[in-house]
PDB file of C-alpha atoms in Angstrom:
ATOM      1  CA  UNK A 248     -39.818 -77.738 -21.040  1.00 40.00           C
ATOM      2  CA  UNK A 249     -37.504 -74.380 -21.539  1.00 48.00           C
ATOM      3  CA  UNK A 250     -38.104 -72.415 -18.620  1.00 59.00           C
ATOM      4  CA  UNK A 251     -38.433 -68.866 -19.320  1.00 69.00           C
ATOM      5  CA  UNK A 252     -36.986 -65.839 -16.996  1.00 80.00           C
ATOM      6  CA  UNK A 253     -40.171 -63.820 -16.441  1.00 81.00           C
ATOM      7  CA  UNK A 254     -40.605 -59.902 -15.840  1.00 84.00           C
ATOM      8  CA  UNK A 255     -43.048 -57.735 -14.240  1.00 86.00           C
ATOM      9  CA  UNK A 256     -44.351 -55.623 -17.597  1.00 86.00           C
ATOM     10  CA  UNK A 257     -45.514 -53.211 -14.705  1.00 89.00           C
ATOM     11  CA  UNK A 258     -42.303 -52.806 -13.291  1.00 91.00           C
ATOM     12  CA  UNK A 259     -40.445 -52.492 -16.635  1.00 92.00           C
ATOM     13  CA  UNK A 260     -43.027 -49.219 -17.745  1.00 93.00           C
ATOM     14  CA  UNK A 261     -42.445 -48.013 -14.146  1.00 94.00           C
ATOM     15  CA  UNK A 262     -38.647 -47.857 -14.858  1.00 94.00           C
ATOM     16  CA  UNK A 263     -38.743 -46.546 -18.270  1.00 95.00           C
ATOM     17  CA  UNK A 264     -41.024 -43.873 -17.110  1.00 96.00           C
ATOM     18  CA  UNK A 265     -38.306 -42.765 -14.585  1.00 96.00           C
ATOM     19  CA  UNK A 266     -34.925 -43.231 -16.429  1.00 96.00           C
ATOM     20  CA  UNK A 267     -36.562 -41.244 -19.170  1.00 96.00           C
ATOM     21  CA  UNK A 268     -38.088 -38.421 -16.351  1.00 96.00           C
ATOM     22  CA  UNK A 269     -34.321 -38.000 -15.121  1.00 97.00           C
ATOM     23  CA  UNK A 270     -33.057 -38.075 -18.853  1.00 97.00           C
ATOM     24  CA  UNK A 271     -34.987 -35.512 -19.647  1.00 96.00           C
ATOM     25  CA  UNK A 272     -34.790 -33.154 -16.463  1.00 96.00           C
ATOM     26  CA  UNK A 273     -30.443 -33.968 -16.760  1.00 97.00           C
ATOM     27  CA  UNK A 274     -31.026 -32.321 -20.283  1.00 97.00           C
ATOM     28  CA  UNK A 275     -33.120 -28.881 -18.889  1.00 96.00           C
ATOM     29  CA  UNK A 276     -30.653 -28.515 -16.414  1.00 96.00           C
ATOM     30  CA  UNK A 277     -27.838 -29.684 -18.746  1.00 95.00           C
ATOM     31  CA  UNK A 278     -26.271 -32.189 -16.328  1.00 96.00           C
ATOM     32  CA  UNK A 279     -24.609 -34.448 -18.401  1.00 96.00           C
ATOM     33  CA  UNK A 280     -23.006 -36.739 -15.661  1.00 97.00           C
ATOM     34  CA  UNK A 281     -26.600 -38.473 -15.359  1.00 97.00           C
ATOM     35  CA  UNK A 282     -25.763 -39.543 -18.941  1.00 97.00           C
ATOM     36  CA  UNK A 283     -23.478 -42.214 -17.874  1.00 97.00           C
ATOM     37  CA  UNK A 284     -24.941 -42.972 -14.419  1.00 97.00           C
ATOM     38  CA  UNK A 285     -28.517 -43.954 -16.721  1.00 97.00           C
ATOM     39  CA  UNK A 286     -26.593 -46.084 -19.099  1.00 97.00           C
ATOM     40  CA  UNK A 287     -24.927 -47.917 -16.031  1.00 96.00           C
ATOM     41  CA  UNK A 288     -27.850 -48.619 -14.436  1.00 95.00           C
ATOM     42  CA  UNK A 289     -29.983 -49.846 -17.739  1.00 95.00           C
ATOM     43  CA  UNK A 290     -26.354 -51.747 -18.372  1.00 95.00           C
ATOM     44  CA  UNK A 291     -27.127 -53.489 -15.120  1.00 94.00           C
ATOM     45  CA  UNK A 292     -30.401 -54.739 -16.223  1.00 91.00           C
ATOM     46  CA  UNK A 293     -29.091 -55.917 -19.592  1.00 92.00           C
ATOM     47  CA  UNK A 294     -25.930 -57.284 -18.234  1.00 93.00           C
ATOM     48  CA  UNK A 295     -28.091 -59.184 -15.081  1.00 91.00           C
ATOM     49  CA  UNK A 296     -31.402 -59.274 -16.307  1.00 85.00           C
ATOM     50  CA  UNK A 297     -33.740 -56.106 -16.131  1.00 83.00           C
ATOM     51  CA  UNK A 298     -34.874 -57.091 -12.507  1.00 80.00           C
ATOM     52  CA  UNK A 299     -31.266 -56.026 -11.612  1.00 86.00           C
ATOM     53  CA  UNK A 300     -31.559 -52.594 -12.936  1.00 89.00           C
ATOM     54  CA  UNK A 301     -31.639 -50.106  -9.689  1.00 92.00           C
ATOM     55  CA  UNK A 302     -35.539 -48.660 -11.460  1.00 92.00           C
ATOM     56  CA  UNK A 303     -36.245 -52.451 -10.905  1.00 88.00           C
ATOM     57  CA  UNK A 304     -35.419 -52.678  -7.593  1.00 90.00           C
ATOM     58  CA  UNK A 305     -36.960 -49.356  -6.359  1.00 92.00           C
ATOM     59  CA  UNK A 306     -40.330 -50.748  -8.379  1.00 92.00           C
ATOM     60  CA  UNK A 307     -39.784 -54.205  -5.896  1.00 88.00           C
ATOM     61  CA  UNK A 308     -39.451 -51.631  -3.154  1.00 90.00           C
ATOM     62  CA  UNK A 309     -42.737 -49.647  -3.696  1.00 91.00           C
ATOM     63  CA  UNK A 310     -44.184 -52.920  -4.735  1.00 86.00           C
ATOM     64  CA  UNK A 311     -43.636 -54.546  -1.179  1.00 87.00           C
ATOM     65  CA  UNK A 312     -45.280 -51.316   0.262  1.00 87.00           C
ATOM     66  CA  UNK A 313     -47.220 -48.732  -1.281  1.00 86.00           C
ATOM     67  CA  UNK A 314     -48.110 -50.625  -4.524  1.00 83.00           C
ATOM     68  CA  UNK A 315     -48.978 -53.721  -2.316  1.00 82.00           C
ATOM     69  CA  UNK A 316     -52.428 -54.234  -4.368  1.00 81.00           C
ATOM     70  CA  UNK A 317     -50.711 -54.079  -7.724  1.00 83.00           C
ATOM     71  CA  UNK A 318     -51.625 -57.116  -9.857  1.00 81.00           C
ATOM     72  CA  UNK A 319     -48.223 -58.194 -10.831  1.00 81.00           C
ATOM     73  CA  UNK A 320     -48.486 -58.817 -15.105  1.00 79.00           C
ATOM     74  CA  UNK A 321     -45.483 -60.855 -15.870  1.00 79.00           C
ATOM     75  CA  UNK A 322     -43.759 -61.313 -19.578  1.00 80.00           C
ATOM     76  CA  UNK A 323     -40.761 -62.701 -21.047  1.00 81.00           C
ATOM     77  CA  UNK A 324     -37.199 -61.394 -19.740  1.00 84.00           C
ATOM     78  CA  UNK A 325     -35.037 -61.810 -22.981  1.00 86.00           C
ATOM     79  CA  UNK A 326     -37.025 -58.744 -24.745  1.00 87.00           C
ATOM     80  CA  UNK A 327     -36.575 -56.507 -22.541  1.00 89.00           C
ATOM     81  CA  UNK A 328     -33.033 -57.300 -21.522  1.00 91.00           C
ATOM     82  CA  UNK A 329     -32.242 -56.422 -25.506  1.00 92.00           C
ATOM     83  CA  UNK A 330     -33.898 -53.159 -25.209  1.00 93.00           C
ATOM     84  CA  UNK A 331     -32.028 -52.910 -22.352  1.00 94.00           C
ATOM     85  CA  UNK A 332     -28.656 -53.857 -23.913  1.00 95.00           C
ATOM     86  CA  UNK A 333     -30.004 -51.286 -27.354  1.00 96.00           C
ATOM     87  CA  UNK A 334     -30.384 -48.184 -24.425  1.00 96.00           C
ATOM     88  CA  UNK A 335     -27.344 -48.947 -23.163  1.00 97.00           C
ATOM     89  CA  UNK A 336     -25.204 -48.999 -26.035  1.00 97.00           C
ATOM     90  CA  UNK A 337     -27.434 -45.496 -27.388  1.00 97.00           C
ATOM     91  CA  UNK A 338     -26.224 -43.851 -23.294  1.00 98.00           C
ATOM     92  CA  UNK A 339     -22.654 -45.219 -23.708  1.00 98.00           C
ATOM     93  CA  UNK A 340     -22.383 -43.566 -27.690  1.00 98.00           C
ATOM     94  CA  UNK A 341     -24.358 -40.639 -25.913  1.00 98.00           C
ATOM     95  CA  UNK A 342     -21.534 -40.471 -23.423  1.00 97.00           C
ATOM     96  CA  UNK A 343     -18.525 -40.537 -26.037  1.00 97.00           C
ATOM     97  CA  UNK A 344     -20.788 -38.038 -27.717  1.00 97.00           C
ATOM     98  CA  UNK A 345     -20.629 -36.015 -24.909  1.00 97.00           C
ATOM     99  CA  UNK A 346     -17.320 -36.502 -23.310  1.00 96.00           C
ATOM    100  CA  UNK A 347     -14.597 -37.187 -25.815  1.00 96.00           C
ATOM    101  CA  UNK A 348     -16.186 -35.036 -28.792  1.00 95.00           C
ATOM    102  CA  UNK A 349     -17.556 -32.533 -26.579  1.00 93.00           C
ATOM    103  CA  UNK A 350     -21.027 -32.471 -29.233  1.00 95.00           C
ATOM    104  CA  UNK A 351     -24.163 -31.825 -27.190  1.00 95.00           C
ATOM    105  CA  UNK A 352     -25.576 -32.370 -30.070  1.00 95.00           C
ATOM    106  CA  UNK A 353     -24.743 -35.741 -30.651  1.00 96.00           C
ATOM    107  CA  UNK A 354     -24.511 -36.558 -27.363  1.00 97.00           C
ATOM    108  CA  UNK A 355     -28.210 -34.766 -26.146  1.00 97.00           C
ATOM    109  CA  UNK A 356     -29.613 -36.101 -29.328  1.00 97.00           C
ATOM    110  CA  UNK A 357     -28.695 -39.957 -28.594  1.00 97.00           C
ATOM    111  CA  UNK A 358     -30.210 -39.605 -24.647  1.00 97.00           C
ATOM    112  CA  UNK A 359     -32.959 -38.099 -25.804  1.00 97.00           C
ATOM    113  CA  UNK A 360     -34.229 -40.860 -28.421  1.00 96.00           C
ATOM    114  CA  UNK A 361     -33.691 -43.369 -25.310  1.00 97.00           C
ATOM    115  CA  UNK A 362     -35.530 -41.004 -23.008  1.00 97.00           C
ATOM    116  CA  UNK A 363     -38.546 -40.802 -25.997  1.00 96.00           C
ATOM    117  CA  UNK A 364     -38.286 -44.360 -26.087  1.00 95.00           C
ATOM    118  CA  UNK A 365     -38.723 -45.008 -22.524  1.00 96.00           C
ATOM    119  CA  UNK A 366     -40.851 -42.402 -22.308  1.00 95.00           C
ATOM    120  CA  UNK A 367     -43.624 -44.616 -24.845  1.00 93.00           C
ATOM    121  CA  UNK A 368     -42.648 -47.565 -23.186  1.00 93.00           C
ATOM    122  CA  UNK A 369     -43.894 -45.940 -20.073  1.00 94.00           C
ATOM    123  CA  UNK A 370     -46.933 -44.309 -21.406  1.00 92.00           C
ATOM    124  CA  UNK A 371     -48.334 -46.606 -24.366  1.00 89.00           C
ATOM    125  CA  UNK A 372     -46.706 -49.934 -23.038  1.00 86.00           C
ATOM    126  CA  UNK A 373     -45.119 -50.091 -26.625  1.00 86.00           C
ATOM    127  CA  UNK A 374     -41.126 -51.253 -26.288  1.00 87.00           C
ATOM    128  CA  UNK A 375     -39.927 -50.478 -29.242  1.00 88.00           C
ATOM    129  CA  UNK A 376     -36.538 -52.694 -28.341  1.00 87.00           C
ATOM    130  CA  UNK A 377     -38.493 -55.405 -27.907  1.00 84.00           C
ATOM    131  CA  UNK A 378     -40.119 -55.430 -31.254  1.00 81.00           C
ATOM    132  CA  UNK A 379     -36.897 -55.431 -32.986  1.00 86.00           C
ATOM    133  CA  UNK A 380     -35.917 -58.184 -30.765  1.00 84.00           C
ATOM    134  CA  UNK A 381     -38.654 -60.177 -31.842  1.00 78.00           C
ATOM    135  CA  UNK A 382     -38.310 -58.523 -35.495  1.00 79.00           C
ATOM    136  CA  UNK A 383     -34.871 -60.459 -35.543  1.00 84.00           C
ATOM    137  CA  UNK A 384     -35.870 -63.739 -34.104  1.00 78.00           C
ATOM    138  CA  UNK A 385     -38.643 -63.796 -36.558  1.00 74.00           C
ATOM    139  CA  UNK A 386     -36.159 -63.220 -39.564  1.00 78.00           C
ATOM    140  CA  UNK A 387     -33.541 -65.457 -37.761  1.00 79.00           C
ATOM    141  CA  UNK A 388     -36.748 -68.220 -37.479  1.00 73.00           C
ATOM    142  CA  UNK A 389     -37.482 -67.602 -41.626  1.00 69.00           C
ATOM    143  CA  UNK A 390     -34.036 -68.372 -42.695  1.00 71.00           C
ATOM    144  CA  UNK A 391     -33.550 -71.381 -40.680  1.00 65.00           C
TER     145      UNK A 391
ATOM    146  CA  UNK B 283     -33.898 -23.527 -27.145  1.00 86.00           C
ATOM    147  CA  UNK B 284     -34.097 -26.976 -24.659  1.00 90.00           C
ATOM    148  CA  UNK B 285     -37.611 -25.611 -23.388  1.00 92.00           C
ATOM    149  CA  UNK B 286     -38.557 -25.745 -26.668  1.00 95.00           C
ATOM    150  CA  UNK B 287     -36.855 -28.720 -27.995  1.00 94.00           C
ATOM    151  CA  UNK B 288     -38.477 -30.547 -24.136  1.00 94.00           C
ATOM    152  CA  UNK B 289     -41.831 -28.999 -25.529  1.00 95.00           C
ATOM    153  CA  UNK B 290     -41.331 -30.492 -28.934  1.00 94.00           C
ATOM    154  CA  UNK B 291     -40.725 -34.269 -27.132  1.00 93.00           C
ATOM    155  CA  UNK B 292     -43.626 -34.067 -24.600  1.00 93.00           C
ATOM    156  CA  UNK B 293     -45.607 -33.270 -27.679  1.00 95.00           C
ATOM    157  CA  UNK B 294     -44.689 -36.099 -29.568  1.00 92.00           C
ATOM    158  CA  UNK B 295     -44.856 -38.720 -26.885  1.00 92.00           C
ATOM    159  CA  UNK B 296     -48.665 -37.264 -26.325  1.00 93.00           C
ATOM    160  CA  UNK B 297     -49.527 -37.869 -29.725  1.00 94.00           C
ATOM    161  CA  UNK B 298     -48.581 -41.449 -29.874  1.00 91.00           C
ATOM    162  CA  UNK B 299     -49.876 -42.048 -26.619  1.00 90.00           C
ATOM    163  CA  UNK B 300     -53.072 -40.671 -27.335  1.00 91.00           C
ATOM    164  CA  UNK B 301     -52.587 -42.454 -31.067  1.00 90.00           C
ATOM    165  CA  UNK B 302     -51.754 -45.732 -29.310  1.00 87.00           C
ATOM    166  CA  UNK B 303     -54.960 -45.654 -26.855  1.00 85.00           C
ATOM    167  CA  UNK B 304     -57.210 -45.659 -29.336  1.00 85.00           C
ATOM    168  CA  UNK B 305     -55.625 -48.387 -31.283  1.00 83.00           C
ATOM    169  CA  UNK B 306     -54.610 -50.656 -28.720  1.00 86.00           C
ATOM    170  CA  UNK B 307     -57.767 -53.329 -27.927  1.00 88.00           C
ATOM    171  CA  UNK B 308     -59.841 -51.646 -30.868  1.00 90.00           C
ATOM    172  CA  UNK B 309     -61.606 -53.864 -33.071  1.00 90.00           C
ATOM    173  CA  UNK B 310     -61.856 -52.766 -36.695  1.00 88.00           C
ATOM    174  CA  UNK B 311     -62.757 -53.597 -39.929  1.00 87.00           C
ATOM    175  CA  UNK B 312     -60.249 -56.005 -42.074  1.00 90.00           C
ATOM    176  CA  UNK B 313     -60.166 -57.864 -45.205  1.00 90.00           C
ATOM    177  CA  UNK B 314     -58.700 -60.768 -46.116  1.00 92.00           C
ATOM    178  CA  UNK B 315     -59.489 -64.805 -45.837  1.00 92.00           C
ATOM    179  CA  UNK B 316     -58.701 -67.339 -43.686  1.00 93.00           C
ATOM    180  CA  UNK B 317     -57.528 -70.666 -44.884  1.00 92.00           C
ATOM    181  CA  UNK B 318     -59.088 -73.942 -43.455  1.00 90.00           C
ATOM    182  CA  UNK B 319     -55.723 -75.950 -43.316  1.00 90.00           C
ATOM    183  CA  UNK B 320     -54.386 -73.452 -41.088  1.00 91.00           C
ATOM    184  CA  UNK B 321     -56.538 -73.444 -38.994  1.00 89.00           C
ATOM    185  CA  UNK B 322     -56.977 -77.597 -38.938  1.00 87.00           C
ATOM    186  CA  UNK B 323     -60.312 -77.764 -40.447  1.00 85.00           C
ATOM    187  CA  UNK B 324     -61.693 -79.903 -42.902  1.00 79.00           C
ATOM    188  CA  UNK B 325     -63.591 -78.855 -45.825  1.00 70.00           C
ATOM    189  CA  UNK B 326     -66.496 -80.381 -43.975  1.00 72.00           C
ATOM    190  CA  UNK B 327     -65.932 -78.549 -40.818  1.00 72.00           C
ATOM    191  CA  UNK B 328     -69.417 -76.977 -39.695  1.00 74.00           C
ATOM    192  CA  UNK B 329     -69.924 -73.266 -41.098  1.00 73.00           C
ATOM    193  CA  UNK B 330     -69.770 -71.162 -38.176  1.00 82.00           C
ATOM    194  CA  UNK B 331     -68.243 -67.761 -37.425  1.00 87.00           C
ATOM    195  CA  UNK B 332     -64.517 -68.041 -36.382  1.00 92.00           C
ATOM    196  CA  UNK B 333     -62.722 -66.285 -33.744  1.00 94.00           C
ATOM    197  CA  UNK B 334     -58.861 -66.998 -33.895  1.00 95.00           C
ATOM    198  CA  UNK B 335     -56.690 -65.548 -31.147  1.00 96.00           C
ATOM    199  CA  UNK B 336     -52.932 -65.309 -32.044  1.00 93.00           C
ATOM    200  CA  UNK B 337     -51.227 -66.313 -28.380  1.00 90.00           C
ATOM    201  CA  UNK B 338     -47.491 -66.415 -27.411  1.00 83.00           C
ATOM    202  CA  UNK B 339     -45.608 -67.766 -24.727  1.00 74.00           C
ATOM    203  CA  UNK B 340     -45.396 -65.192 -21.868  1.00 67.00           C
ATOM    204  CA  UNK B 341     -47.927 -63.511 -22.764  1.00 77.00           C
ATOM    205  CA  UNK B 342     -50.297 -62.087 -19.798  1.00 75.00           C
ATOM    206  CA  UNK B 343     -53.747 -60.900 -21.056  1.00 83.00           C
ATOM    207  CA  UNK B 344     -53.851 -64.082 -24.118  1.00 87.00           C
ATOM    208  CA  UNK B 345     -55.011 -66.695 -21.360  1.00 87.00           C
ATOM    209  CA  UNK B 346     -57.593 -64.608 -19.870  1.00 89.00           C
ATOM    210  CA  UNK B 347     -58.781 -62.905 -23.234  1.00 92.00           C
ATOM    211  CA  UNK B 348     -59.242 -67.073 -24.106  1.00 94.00           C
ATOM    212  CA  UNK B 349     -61.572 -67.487 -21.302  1.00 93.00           C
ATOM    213  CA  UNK B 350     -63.736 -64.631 -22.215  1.00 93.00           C
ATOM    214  CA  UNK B 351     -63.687 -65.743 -25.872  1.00 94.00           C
ATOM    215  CA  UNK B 352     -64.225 -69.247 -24.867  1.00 93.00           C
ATOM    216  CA  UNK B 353     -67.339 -67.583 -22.562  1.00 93.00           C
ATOM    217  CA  UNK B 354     -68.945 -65.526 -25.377  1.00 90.00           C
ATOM    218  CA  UNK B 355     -68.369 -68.332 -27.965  1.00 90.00           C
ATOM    219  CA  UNK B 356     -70.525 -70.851 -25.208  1.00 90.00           C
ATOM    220  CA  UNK B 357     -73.445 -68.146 -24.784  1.00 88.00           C
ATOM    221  CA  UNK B 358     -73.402 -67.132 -28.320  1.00 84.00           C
ATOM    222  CA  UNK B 359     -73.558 -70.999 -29.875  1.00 82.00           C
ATOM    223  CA  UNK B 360     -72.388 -70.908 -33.151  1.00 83.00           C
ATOM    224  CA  UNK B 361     -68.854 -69.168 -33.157  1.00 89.00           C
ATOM    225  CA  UNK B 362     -65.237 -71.388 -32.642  1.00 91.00           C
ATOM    226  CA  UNK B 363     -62.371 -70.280 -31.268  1.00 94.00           C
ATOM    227  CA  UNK B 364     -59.543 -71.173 -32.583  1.00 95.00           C
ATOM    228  CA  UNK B 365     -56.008 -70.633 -30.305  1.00 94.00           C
ATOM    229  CA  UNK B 366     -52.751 -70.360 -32.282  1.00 94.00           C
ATOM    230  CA  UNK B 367     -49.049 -69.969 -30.671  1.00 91.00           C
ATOM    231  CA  UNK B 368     -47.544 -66.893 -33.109  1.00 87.00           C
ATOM    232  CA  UNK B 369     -43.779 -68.285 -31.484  1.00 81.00           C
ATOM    233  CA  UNK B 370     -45.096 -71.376 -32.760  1.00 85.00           C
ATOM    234  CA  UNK B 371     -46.283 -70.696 -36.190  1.00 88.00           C
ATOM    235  CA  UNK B 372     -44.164 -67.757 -37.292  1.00 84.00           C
ATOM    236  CA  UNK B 373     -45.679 -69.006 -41.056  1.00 87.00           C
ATOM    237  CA  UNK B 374     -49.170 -68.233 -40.048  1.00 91.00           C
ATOM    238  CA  UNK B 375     -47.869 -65.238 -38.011  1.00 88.00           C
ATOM    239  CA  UNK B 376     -46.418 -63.766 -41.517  1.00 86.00           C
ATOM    240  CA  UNK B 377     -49.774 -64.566 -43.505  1.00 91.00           C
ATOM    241  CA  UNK B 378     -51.821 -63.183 -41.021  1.00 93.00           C
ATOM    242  CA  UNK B 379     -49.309 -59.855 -40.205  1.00 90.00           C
ATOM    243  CA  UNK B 380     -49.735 -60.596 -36.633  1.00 89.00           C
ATOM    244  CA  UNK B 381     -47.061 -58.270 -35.134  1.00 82.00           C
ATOM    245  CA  UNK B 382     -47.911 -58.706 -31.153  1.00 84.00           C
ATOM    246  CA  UNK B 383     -49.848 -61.123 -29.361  1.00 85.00           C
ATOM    247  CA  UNK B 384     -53.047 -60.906 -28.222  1.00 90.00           C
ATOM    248  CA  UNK B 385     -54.217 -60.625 -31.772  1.00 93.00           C
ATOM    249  CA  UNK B 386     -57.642 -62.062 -32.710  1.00 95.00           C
ATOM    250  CA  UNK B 387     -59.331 -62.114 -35.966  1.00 95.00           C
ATOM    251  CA  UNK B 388     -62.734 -62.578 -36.323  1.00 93.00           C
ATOM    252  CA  UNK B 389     -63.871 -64.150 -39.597  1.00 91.00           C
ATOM    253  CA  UNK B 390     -67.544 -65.032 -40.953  1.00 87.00           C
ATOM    254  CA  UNK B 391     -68.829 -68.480 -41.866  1.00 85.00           C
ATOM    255  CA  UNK B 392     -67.204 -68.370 -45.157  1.00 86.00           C
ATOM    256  CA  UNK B 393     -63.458 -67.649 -43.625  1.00 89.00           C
ATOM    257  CA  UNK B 394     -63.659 -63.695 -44.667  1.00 90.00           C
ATOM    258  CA  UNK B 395     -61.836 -61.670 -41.994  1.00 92.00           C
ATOM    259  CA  UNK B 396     -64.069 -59.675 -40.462  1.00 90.00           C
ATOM    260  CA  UNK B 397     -62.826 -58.048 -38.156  1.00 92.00           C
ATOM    261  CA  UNK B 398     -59.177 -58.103 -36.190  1.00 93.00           C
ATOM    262  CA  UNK B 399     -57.717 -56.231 -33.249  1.00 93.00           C
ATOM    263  CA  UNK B 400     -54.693 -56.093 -32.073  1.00 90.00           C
ATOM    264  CA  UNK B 401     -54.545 -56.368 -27.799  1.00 89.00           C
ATOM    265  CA  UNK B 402     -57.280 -56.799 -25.215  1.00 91.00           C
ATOM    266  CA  UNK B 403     -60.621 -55.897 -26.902  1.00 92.00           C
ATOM    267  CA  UNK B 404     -63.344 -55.252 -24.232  1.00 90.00           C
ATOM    268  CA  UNK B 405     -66.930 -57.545 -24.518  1.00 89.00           C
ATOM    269  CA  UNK B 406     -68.897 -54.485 -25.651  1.00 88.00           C
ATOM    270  CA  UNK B 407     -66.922 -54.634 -28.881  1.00 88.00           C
ATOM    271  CA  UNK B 408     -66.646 -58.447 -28.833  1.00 90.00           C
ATOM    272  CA  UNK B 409     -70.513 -58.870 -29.240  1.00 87.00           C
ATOM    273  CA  UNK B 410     -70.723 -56.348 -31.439  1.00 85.00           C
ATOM    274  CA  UNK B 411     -68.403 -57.725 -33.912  1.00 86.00           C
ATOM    275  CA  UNK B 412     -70.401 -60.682 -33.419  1.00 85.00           C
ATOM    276  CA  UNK B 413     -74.027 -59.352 -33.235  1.00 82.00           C
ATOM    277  CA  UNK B 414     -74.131 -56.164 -34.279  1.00 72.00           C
ATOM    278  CA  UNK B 415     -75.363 -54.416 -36.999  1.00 65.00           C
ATOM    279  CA  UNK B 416     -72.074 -54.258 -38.801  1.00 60.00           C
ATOM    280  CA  UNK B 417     -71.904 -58.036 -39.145  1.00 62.00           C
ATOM    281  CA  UNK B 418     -72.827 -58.914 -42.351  1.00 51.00           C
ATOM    282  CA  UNK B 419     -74.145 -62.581 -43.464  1.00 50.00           C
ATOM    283  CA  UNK B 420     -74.989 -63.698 -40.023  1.00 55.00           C
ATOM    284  CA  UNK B 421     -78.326 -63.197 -38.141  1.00 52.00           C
ATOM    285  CA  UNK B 422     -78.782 -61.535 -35.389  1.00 50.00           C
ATOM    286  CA  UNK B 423     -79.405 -64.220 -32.527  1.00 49.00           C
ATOM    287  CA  UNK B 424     -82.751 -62.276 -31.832  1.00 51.00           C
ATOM    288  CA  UNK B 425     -83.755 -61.721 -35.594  1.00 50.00           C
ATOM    289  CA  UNK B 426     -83.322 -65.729 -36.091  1.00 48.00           C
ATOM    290  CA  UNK B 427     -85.373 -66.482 -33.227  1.00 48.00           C
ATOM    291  CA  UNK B 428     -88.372 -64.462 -34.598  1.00 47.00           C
ATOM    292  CA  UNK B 429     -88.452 -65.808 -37.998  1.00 42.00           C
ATOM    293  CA  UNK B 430     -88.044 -69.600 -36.487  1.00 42.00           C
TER     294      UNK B 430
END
């Protein structure tokens, strides 16, 4: 049997919830170094697996102590390492957006459909990234 | 102008929060039929209400919404339930529009869809899918026992 890299959902929600927090605050303040340093660490997730992401590994931390009752609710890794890979590649465009064309426009308006993004993932549980994951495999199953 | 545009966002993630919350785990009305050979029964399969729960691997809340199901089916008598893998059967996924797993339809003894929800639908709404008022062509458990 395929064995299947599993997630905590709970930890995933808790790091969308936070990337998209600092997102947002980096865009009040107009900071827009933590454009890069957010696409980094989601890159890390989607590069390692999203239990590599530094959100991930602060959720293990709480996890071990002041979330110690928290039933764990596991799902599939591949998903979410896709939405991962989709966030980074929005951050890095954001970046070039922001950096080499010097548009805040652009470059605000890409973080900031990530940060929505996250924000529902965080709040509703709905990953939008992972939907069109499983969008494509569906298609990709259909013209096999 | 960000105050406003941060306004704007917090807004719209509220909305489809608040949109989401009352979706997610809902049971509601739905049309449609099922078809016996998907589901592997036989034209002479017993003519009971049918709950089918759309499961996929990795999936957290499909084993213990099966239980329940399984539970309620047991105490009720004369409901199946029928489990199918969505990863599995991406044709019956399609023909059902089953978009996320849990999804469970519930159909009458004649294969019309009922009801369907999409998530973890508490037992409240279960049995009243099942039992209430708003189930049409099946008895109430309690009106059948009077008239027997």
């Amino acid at each position: 049997m395929e064995n299947t890299v599993m997630v905590d959902r709970n930890g995933m929600r808790f790091g969308a919830g936070l990337s998209a927090a600092v997102l947002v605050i980096a865009f009040a303040i107009d900071l827009d170094i933590i454009v890069p340093i957010v696409a980094l660490a989601l890159g890390l997730g989607a590069a390692f697996g999203p239990s590599w992401s530094p959100m991930s590994l602060l959720f293990k931390g709480l996890r071990a102590s002041v979330l110690r009752g928290m039933r764990p609710d596991p799902e599939p890794a591949t998903p979410p390492r896709f939405a991962q890979f989709v966030g980074t590649m929005f951050l890095l465009a954001a970046t070039l957006g922001l950096y080499v064309y010097e548009s805040e426009a652009v470059g605000w308006g890409l973080a900031l459909i990530v940060a929505v993004l996250q924000a529902l993932l965080a709040t509703t549980g709905i990953c939008v990234g992972c939907e069109v994951y499983l969008l494509m495999k569906r298609l990709q199953a259909k013209g096999t | 102008m960000r105050l406003v545009i941060i306004v704007a966002l917090l807004a719209v993630i509220g909305a489809a929060s608040v949109w989401w919350r009352r979706r997610d785990g809902h049971l509601h009305e739905a049309s449609g039929s099922l078809r016996p050979q998907d589901l592997g029964l036989s034209r002479r399969s017993q003519e009971v209400a049918t709950i089918v729960e759309f499961t996929g691997a990795g999936c957290g809340p499909c084993g213990p919404l099966r239980e329940r199901l399984d539970a309620l089916a047991n105490e009720i008598g004369d409901v199946r339930v029928i489990a199918i893998d969505a990863g599995e059967r991406l044709d019956l996924a399609d023909r059902y529009d089953v978009r996320r797993v849990p999804t469970i339809l519930i159909a009458d003894e004649r294969l019309r869809i009922r009801w369907r929800a999409s998530g973890v639908p508490n037992d409240r709404e279960l049995r009243e899918a099942l039992l209430g008022p708003a189930w049409a062509g099946r008895p109430h458990p309690d009106t059948a026992d009077e008239r027997s």
